[in-house]
mmCIF file of C-alpha atoms and ligand atoms in Angstrom:
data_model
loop_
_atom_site.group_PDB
_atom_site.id
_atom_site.type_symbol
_atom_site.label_atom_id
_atom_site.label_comp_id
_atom_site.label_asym_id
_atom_site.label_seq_id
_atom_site.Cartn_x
_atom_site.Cartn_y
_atom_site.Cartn_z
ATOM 1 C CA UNK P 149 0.000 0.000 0.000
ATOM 2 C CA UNK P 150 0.942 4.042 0.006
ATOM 3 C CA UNK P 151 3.152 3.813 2.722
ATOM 4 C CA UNK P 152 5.721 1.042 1.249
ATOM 5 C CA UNK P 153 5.369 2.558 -2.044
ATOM 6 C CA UNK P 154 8.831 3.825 -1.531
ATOM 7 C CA UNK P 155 10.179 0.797 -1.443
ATOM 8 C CA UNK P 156 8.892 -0.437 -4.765
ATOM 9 C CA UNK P 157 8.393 2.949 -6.421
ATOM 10 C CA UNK P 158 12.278 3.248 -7.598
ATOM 11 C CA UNK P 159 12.954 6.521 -8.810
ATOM 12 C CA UNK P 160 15.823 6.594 -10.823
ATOM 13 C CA UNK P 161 17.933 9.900 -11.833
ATOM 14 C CA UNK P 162 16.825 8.921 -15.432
ATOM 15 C CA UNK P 163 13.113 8.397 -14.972
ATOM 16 C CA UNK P 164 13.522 11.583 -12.813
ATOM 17 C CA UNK P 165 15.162 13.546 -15.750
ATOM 18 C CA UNK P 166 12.713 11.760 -18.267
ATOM 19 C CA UNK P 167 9.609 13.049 -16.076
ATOM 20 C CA UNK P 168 10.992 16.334 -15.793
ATOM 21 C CA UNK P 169 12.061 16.674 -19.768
ATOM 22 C CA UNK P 170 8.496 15.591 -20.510
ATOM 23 C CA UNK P 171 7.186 18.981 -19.746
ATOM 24 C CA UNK P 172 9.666 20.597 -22.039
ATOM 25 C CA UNK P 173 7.893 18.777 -25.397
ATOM 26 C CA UNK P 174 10.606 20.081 -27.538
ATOM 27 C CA UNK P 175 12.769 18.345 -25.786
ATOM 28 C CA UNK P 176 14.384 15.114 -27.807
ATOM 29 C CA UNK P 177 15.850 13.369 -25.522
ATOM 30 C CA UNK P 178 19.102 14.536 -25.709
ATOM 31 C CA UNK P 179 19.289 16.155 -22.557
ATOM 32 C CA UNK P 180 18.634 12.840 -20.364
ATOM 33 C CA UNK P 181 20.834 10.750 -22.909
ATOM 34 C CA UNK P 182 23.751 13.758 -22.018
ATOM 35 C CA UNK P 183 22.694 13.432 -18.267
ATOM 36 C CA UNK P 184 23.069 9.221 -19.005
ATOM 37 C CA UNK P 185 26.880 9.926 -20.105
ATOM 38 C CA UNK P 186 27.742 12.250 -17.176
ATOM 39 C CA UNK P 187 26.177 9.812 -14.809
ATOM 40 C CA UNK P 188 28.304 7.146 -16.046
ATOM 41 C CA UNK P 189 31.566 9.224 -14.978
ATOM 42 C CA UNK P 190 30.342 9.511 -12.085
ATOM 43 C CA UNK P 191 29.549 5.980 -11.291
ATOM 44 C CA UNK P 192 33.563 5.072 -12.975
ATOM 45 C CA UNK P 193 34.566 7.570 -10.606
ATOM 46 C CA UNK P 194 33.050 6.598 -7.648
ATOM 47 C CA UNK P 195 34.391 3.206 -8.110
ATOM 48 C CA UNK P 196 38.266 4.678 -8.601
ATOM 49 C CA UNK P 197 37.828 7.202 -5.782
ATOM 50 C CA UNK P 198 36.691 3.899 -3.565
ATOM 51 C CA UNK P 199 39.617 1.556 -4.680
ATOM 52 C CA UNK P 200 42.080 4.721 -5.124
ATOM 53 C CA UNK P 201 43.966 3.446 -1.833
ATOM 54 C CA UNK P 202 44.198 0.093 -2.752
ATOM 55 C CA UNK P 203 44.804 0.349 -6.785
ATOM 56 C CA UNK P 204 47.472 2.218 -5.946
ATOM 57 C CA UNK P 205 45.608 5.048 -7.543
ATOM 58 C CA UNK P 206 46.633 7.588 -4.948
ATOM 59 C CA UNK P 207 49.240 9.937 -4.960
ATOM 60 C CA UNK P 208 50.766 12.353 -7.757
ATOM 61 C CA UNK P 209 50.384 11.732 -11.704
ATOM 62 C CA UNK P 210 53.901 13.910 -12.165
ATOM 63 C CA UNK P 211 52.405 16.511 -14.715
ATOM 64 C CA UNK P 212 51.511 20.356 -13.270
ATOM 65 C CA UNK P 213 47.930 21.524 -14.320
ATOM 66 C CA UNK P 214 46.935 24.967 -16.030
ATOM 67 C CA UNK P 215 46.448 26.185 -12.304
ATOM 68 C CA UNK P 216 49.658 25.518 -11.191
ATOM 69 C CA UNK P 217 48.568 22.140 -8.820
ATOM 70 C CA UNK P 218 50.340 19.604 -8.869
ATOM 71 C CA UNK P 219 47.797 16.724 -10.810
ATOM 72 C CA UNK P 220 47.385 13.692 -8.834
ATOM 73 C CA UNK P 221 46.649 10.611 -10.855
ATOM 74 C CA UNK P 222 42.883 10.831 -9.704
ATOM 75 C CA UNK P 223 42.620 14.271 -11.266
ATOM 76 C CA UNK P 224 43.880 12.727 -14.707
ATOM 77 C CA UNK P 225 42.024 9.371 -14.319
ATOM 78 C CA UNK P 226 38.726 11.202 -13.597
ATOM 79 C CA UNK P 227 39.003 14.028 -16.321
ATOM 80 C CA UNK P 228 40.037 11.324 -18.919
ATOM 81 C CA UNK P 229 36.521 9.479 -17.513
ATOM 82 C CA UNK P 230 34.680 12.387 -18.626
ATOM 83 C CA UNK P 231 36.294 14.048 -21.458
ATOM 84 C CA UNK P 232 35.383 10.620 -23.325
ATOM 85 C CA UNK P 233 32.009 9.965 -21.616
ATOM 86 C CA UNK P 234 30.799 13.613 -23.224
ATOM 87 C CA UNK P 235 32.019 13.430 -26.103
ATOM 88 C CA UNK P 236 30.680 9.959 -26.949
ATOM 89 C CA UNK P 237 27.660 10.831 -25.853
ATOM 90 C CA UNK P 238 27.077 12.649 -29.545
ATOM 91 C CA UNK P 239 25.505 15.337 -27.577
ATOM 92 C CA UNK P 240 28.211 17.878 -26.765
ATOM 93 C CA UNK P 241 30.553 20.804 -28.418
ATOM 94 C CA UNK P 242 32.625 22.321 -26.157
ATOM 95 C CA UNK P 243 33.935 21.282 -22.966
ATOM 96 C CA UNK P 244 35.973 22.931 -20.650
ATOM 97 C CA UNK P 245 37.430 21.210 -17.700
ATOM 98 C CA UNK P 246 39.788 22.465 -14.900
ATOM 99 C CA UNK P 247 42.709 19.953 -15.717
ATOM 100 C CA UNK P 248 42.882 21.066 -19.477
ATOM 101 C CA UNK P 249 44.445 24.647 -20.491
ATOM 102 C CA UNK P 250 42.631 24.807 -23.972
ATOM 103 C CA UNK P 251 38.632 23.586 -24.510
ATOM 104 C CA UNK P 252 37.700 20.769 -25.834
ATOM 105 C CA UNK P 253 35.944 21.628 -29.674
ATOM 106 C CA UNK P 254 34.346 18.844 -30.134
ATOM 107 C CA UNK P 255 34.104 16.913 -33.941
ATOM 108 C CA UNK P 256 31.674 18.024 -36.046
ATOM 109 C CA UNK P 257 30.765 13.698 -36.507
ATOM 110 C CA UNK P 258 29.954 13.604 -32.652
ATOM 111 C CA UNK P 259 28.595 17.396 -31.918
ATOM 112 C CA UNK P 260 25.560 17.949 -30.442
ATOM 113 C CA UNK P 261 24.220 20.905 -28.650
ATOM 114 C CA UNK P 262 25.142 21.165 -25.134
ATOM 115 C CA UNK P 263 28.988 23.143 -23.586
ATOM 116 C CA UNK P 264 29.815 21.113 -20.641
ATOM 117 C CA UNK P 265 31.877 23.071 -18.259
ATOM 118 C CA UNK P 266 33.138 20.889 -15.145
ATOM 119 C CA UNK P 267 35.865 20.081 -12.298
ATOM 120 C CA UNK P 268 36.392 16.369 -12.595
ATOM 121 C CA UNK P 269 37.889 16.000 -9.364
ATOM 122 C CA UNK P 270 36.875 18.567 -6.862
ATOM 123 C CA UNK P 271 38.904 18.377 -3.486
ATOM 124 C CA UNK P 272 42.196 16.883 -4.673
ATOM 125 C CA UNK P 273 44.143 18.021 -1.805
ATOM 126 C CA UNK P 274 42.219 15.295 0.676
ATOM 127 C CA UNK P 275 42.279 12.156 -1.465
ATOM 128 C CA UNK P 276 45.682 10.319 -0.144
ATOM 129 C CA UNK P 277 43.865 10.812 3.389
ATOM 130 C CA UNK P 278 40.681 9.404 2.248
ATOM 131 C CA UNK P 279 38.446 12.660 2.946
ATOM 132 C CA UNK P 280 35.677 13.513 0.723
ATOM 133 C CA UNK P 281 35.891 14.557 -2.837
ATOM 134 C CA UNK P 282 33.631 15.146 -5.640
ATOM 135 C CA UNK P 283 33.236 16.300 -9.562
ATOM 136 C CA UNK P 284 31.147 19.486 -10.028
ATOM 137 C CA UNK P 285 29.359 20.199 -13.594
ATOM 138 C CA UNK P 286 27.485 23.323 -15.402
ATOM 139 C CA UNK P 287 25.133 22.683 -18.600
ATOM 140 C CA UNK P 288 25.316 25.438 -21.216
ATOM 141 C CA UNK P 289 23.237 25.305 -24.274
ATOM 142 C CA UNK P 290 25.353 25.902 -27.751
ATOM 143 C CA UNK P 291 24.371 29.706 -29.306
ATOM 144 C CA UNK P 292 24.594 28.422 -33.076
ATOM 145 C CA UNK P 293 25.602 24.583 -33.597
ATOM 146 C CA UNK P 294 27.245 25.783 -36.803
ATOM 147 C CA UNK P 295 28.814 28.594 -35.109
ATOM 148 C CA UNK P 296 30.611 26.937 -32.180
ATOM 149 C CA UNK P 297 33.485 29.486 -30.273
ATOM 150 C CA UNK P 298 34.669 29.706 -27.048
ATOM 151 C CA UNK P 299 31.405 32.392 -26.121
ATOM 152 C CA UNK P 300 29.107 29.515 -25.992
ATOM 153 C CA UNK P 301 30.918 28.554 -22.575
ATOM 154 C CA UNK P 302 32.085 32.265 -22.162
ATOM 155 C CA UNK P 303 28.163 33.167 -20.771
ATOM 156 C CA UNK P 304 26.930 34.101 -17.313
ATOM 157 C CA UNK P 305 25.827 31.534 -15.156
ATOM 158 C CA UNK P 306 22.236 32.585 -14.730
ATOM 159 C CA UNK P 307 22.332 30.905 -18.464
ATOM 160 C CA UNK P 308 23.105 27.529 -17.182
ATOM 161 C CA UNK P 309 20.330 25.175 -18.120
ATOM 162 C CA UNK P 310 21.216 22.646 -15.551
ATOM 163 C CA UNK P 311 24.285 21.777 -13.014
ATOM 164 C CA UNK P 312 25.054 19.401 -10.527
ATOM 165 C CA UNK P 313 27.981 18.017 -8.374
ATOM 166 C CA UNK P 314 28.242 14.162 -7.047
ATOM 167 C CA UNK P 315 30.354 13.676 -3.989
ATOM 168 C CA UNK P 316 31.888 10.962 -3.489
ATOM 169 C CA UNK P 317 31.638 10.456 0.649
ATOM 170 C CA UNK P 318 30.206 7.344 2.897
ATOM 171 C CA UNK P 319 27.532 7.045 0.154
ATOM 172 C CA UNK P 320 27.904 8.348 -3.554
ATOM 173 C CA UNK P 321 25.424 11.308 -3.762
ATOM 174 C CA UNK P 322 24.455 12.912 -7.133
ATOM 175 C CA UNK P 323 22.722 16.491 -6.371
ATOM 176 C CA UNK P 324 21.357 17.891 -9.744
ATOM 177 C CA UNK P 325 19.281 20.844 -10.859
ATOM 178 C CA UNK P 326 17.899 21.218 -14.454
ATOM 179 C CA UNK P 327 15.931 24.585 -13.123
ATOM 180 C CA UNK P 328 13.113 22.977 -11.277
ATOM 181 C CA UNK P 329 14.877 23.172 -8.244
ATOM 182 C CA UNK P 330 17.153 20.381 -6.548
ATOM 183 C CA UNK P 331 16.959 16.872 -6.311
ATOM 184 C CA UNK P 332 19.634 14.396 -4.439
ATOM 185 C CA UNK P 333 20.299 10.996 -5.533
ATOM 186 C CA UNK P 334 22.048 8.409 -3.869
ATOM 187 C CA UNK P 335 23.939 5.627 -6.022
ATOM 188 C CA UNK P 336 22.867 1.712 -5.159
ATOM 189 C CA UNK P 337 25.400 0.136 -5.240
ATOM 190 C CA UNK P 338 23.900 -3.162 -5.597
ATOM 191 C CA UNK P 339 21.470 -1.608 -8.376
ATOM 192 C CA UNK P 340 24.241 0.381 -10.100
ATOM 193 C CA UNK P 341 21.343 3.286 -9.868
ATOM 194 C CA UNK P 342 21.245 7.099 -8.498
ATOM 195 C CA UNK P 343 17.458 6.796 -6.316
ATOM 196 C CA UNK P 344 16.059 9.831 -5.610
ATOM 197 C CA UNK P 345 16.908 10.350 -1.575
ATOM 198 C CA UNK P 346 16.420 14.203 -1.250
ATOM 199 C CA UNK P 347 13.402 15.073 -3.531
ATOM 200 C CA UNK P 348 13.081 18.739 -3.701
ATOM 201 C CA UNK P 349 16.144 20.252 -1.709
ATOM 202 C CA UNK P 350 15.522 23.724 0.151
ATOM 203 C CA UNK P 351 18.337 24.900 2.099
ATOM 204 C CA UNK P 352 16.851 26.872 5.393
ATOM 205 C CA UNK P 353 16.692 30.450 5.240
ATOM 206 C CA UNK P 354 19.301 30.809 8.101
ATOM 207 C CA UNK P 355 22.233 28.836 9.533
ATOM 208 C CA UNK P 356 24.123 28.143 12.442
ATOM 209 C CA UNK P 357 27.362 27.172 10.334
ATOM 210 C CA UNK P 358 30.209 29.061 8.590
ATOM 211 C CA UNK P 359 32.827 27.460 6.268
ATOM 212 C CA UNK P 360 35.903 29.233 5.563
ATOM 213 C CA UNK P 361 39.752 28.482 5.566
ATOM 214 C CA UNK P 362 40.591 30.710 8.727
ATOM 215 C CA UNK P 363 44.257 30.363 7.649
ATOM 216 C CA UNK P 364 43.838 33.177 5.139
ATOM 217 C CA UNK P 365 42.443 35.876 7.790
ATOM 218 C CA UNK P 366 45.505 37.661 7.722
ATOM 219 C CA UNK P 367 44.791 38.836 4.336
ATOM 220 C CA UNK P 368 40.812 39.388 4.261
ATOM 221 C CA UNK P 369 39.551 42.334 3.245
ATOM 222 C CA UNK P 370 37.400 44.618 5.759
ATOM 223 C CA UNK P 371 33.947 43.355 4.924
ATOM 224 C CA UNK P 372 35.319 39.419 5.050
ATOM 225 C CA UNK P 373 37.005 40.000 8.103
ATOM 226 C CA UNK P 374 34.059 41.718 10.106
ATOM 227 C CA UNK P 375 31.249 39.383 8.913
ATOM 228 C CA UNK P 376 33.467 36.385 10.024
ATOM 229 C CA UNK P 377 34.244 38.813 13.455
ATOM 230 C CA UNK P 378 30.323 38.540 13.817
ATOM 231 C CA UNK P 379 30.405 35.103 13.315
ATOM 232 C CA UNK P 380 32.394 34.431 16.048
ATOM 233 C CA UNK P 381 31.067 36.988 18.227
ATOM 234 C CA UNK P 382 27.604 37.792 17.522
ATOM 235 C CA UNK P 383 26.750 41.722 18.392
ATOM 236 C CA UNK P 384 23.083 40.742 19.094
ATOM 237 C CA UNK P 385 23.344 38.515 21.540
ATOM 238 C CA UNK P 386 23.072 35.348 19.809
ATOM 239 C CA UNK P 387 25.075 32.521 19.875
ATOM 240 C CA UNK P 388 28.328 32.150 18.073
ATOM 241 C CA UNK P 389 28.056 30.289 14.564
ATOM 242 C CA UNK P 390 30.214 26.647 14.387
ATOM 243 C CA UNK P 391 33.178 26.408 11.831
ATOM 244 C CA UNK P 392 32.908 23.617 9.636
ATOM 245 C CA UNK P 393 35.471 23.570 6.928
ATOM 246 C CA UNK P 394 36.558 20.330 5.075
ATOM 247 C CA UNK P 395 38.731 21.679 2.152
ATOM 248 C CA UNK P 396 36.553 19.895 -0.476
ATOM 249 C CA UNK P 397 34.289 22.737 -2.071
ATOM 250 C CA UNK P 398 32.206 19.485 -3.015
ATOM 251 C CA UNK P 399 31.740 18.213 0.537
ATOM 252 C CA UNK P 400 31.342 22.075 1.661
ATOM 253 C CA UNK P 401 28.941 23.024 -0.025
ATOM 254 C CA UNK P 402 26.771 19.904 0.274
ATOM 255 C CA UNK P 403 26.350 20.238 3.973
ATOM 256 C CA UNK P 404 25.858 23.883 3.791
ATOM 257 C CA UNK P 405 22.561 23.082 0.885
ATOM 258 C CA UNK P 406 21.243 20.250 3.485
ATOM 259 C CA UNK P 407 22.355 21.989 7.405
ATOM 260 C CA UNK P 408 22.086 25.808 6.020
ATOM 261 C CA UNK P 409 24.960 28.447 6.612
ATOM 262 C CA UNK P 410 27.169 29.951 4.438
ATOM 263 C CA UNK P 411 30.304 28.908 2.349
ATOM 264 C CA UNK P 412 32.973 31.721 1.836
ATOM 265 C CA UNK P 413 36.131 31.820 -0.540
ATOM 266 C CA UNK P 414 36.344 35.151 -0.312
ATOM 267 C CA UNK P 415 39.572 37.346 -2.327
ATOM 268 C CA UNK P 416 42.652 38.251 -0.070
ATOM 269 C CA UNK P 417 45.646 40.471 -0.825
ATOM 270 C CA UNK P 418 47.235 37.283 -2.601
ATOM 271 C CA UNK P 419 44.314 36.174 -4.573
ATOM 272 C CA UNK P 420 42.527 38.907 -5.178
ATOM 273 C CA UNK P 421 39.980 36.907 -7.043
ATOM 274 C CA UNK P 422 39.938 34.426 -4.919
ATOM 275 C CA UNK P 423 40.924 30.800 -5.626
ATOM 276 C CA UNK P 424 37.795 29.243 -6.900
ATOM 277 C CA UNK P 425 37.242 29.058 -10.621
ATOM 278 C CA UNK P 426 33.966 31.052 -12.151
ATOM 279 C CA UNK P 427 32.737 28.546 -14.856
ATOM 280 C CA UNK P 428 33.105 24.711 -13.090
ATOM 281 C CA UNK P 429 32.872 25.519 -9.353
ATOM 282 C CA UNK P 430 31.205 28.866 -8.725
ATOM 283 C CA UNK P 431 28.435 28.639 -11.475
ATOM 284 C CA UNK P 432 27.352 25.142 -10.644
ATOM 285 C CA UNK P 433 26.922 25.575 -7.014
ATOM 286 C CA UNK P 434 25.656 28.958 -7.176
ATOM 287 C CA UNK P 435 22.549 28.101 -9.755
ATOM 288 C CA UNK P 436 22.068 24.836 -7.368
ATOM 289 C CA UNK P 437 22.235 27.615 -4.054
ATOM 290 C CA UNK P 438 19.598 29.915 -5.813
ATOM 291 C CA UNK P 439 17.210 26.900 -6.922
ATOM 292 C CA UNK P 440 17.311 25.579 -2.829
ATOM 293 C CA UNK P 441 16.581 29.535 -2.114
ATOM 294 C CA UNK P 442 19.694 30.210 -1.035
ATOM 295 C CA UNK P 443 22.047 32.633 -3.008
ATOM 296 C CA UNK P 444 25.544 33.485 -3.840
ATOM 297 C CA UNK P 445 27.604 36.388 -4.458
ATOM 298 C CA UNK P 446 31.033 37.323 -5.649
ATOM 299 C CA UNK P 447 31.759 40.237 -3.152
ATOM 300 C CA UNK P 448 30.641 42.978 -6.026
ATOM 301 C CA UNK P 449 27.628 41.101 -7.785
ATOM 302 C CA UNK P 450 25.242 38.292 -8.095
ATOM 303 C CA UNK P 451 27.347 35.193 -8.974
ATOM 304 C CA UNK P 452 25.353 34.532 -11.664
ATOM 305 C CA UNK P 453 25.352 37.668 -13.202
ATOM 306 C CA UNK P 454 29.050 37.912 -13.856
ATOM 307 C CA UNK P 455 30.430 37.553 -17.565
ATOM 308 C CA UNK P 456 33.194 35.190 -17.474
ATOM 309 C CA UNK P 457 36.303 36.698 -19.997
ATOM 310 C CA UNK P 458 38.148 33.572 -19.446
ATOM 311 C CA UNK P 459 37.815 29.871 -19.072
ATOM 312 C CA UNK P 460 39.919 28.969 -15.419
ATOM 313 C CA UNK P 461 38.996 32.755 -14.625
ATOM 314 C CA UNK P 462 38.537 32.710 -11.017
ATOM 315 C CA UNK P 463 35.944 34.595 -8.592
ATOM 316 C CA UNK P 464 35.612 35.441 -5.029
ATOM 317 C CA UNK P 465 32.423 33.606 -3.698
ATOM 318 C CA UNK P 466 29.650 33.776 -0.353
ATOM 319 C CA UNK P 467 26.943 30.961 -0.848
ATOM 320 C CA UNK P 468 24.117 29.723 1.148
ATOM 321 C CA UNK P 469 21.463 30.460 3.557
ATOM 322 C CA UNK P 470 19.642 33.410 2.094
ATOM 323 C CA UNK P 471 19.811 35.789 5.217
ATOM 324 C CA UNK P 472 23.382 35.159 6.253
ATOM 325 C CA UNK P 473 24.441 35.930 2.329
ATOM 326 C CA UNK P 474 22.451 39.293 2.785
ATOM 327 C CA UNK P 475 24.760 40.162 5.613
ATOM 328 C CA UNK P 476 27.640 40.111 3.396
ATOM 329 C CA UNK P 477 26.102 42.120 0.980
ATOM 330 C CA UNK P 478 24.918 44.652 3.449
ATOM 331 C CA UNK P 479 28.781 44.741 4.514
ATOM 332 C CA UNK P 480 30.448 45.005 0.994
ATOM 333 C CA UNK P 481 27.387 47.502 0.367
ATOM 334 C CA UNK P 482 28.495 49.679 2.921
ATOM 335 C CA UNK P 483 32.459 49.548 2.192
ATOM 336 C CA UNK P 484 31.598 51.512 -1.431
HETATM 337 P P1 LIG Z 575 40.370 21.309 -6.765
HETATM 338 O O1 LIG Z 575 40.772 20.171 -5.892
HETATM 339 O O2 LIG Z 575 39.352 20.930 -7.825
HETATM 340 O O3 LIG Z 575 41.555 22.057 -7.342
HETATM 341 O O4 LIG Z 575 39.553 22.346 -5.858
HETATM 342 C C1 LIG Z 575 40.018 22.618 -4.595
HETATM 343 C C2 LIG Z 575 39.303 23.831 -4.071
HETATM 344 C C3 LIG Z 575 37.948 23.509 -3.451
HETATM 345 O O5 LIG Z 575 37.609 22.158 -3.523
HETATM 346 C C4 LIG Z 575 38.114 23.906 -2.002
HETATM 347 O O6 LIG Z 575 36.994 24.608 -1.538
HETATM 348 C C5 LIG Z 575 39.328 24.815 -2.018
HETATM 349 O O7 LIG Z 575 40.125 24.389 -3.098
HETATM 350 C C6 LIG Z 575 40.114 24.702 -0.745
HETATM 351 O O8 LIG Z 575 41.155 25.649 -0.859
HETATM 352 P P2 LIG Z 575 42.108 25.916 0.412
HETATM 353 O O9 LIG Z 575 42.869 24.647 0.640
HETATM 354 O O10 LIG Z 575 42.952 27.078 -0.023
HETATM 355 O O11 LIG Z 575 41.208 26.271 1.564
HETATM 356 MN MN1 LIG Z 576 42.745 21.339 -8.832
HETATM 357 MN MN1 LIG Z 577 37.659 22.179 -7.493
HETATM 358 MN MN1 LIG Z 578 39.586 19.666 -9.435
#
């Protein structure tokens, strides 16, 4: 009856998708069959990231990344995964990804019409010690098929038409939005299948949490430094907030949709834009904040809003809880 239909009523990621593309009735398919691709990277992943200590997977690859990190073979095994999942999916043109300088044009024979901007390995600094990790991924549809350049992934964020992340933790959790809002699913192993755990995400309005790498206080600016100053001691007689801060944006970010609170990579004197990068981890988190009812902000604007001049451009970033964002707009508002 109603109350086990749970049990039987297996939602998958792709029925989800298909349900959801079903109101779109131009839609051809190509979207979940995309979604199909990107899922299977994840699942290949997933599998790696769980064996990585044992199939000696761990460790450095020995080449140095268009960012200047140091790739560990993870990074290269994982953006490998993808670069060939997307493009054989026949439904891509140009992908960007944080381990490759140049994006990927794809060949005319296998283009289709989606830009695929993503970070196939979110977190790399905490695999060897077996913390969680995660691949983050934004959804841009092509201008002009014919016409393919580097603007089609060159385009604000708020032009995303879907964007996700999977971390991969205790349990392998896909969180995806294609605009609807934000749905969670967690991968069976035994089934080989994302189920839909977390229908309908909404992170709360206000949080108790604040997530931040302390180490860089030196060189805040004003309005970082005195939000975080209220954080810790609260003018209004509330209680202080609690510091959670894993080092994984993935793993971040995930308990800051689900617990509330805000997420802050703010700029200091020696990055002034921060370290994270606009188009494969500010973007995707920031539409996925907005469609919980959180939002995000870069310090000057709406995340969203900004126009991205290059592809590992990078962007300072406050995301979460709707009210404690507003405070650090009030505070950069007041600093002009
Ligand atoms: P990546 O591993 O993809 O290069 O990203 C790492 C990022 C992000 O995951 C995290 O929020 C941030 O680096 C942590 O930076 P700090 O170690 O400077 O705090
Ligand atoms: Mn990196
Ligand atoms: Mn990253
Ligand atoms: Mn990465």
């Amino acid at each position: 009856h109603a109350a086990d239909a749970h049990r039987t009523d297996l939602m998958t990621i792709t029925r989800h998708v298909l349900n959801e593309q079903s109101k779109h009735p131009e839609s051809k398919g190509d979207f979940t069959i995309l979604l199909s691709h990107i899922v299977l990277g994840c699942k290949f992943v997933c599998s790696a990231v769980n064996k990585a200590g044992l199939a000696k997977l761990i460790g450095l690859a020995g080449e140095t990344n268009v960012q200047g990190e140091e790739q560990k073979k993870l990074d290269v095994l994982s953006n490998e995964v993808f670069v060939k999942a997307l493009i054989s999916s026949g439904r891509t043109c140009v992908l960007v990804s944080e381990e490759d300088e140049e994006a990927t044009f794809v060949d005319p024979s296998l283009r289709g019409k989606y830009c695929v901007v993503f970070d196939p390995l979110d977190g790399s600094s905490n695999i060897d010690c077996g913390v969680s990790i995660g691949t983050i991924f934004g959804i841009y549809m092509v201008k002009d098929k014919d016409n393919v350049s580097l603007d089609d992934v060159l385009q604000p964020g708020k032009h995303m038409v879907a964007a996700g992340y999977c971390m991969y933790g205790s349990s392998c959790t896909l969180v995806l939005s294609t605009g609807n809002g934000v749905n969670g699913f967690t991968l069976d192993p035994s089934l080989g299948e994302f189920i839909l755990t977390h229908p309908d995400i909404k992170i709360p309005k206000r949080g108790k949490l604040y997530s931040v790498n302390e180490g860089n206080a030196k060189n805040w600016d004003t309005p970082t430094a005195k939000f975080v100053e209220k954080c810790k001691f609260p003018e209004d007689g509330s209680s202080p907030k609690s510091l959670r801060y894993i080092g994984s944006m993935v793993a971040d970010v995930h308990r800051t949709l689900l617990y509330g609170g805000i997420f802050l990579y703010p700029a200091d004197k020696k990055s002034p834009n921060g370290k994270l990068r606009v188009l494969y981890e500010v973007f995707p988190m920031s539409f996925l904040m907005e469609q919980a009812g959180g939002q995000a902000f870069t310090g000057e604007q709406r995340a969203l809003d900004l126009v991205p001049t290059k592809i590992h451009q990078r962007s300072p970033v406050f995301l979460g809880s709707y009210d404690d964002v507003e405070e650090i707009v009030a505070l950069y508002a007041a600093e002009e």
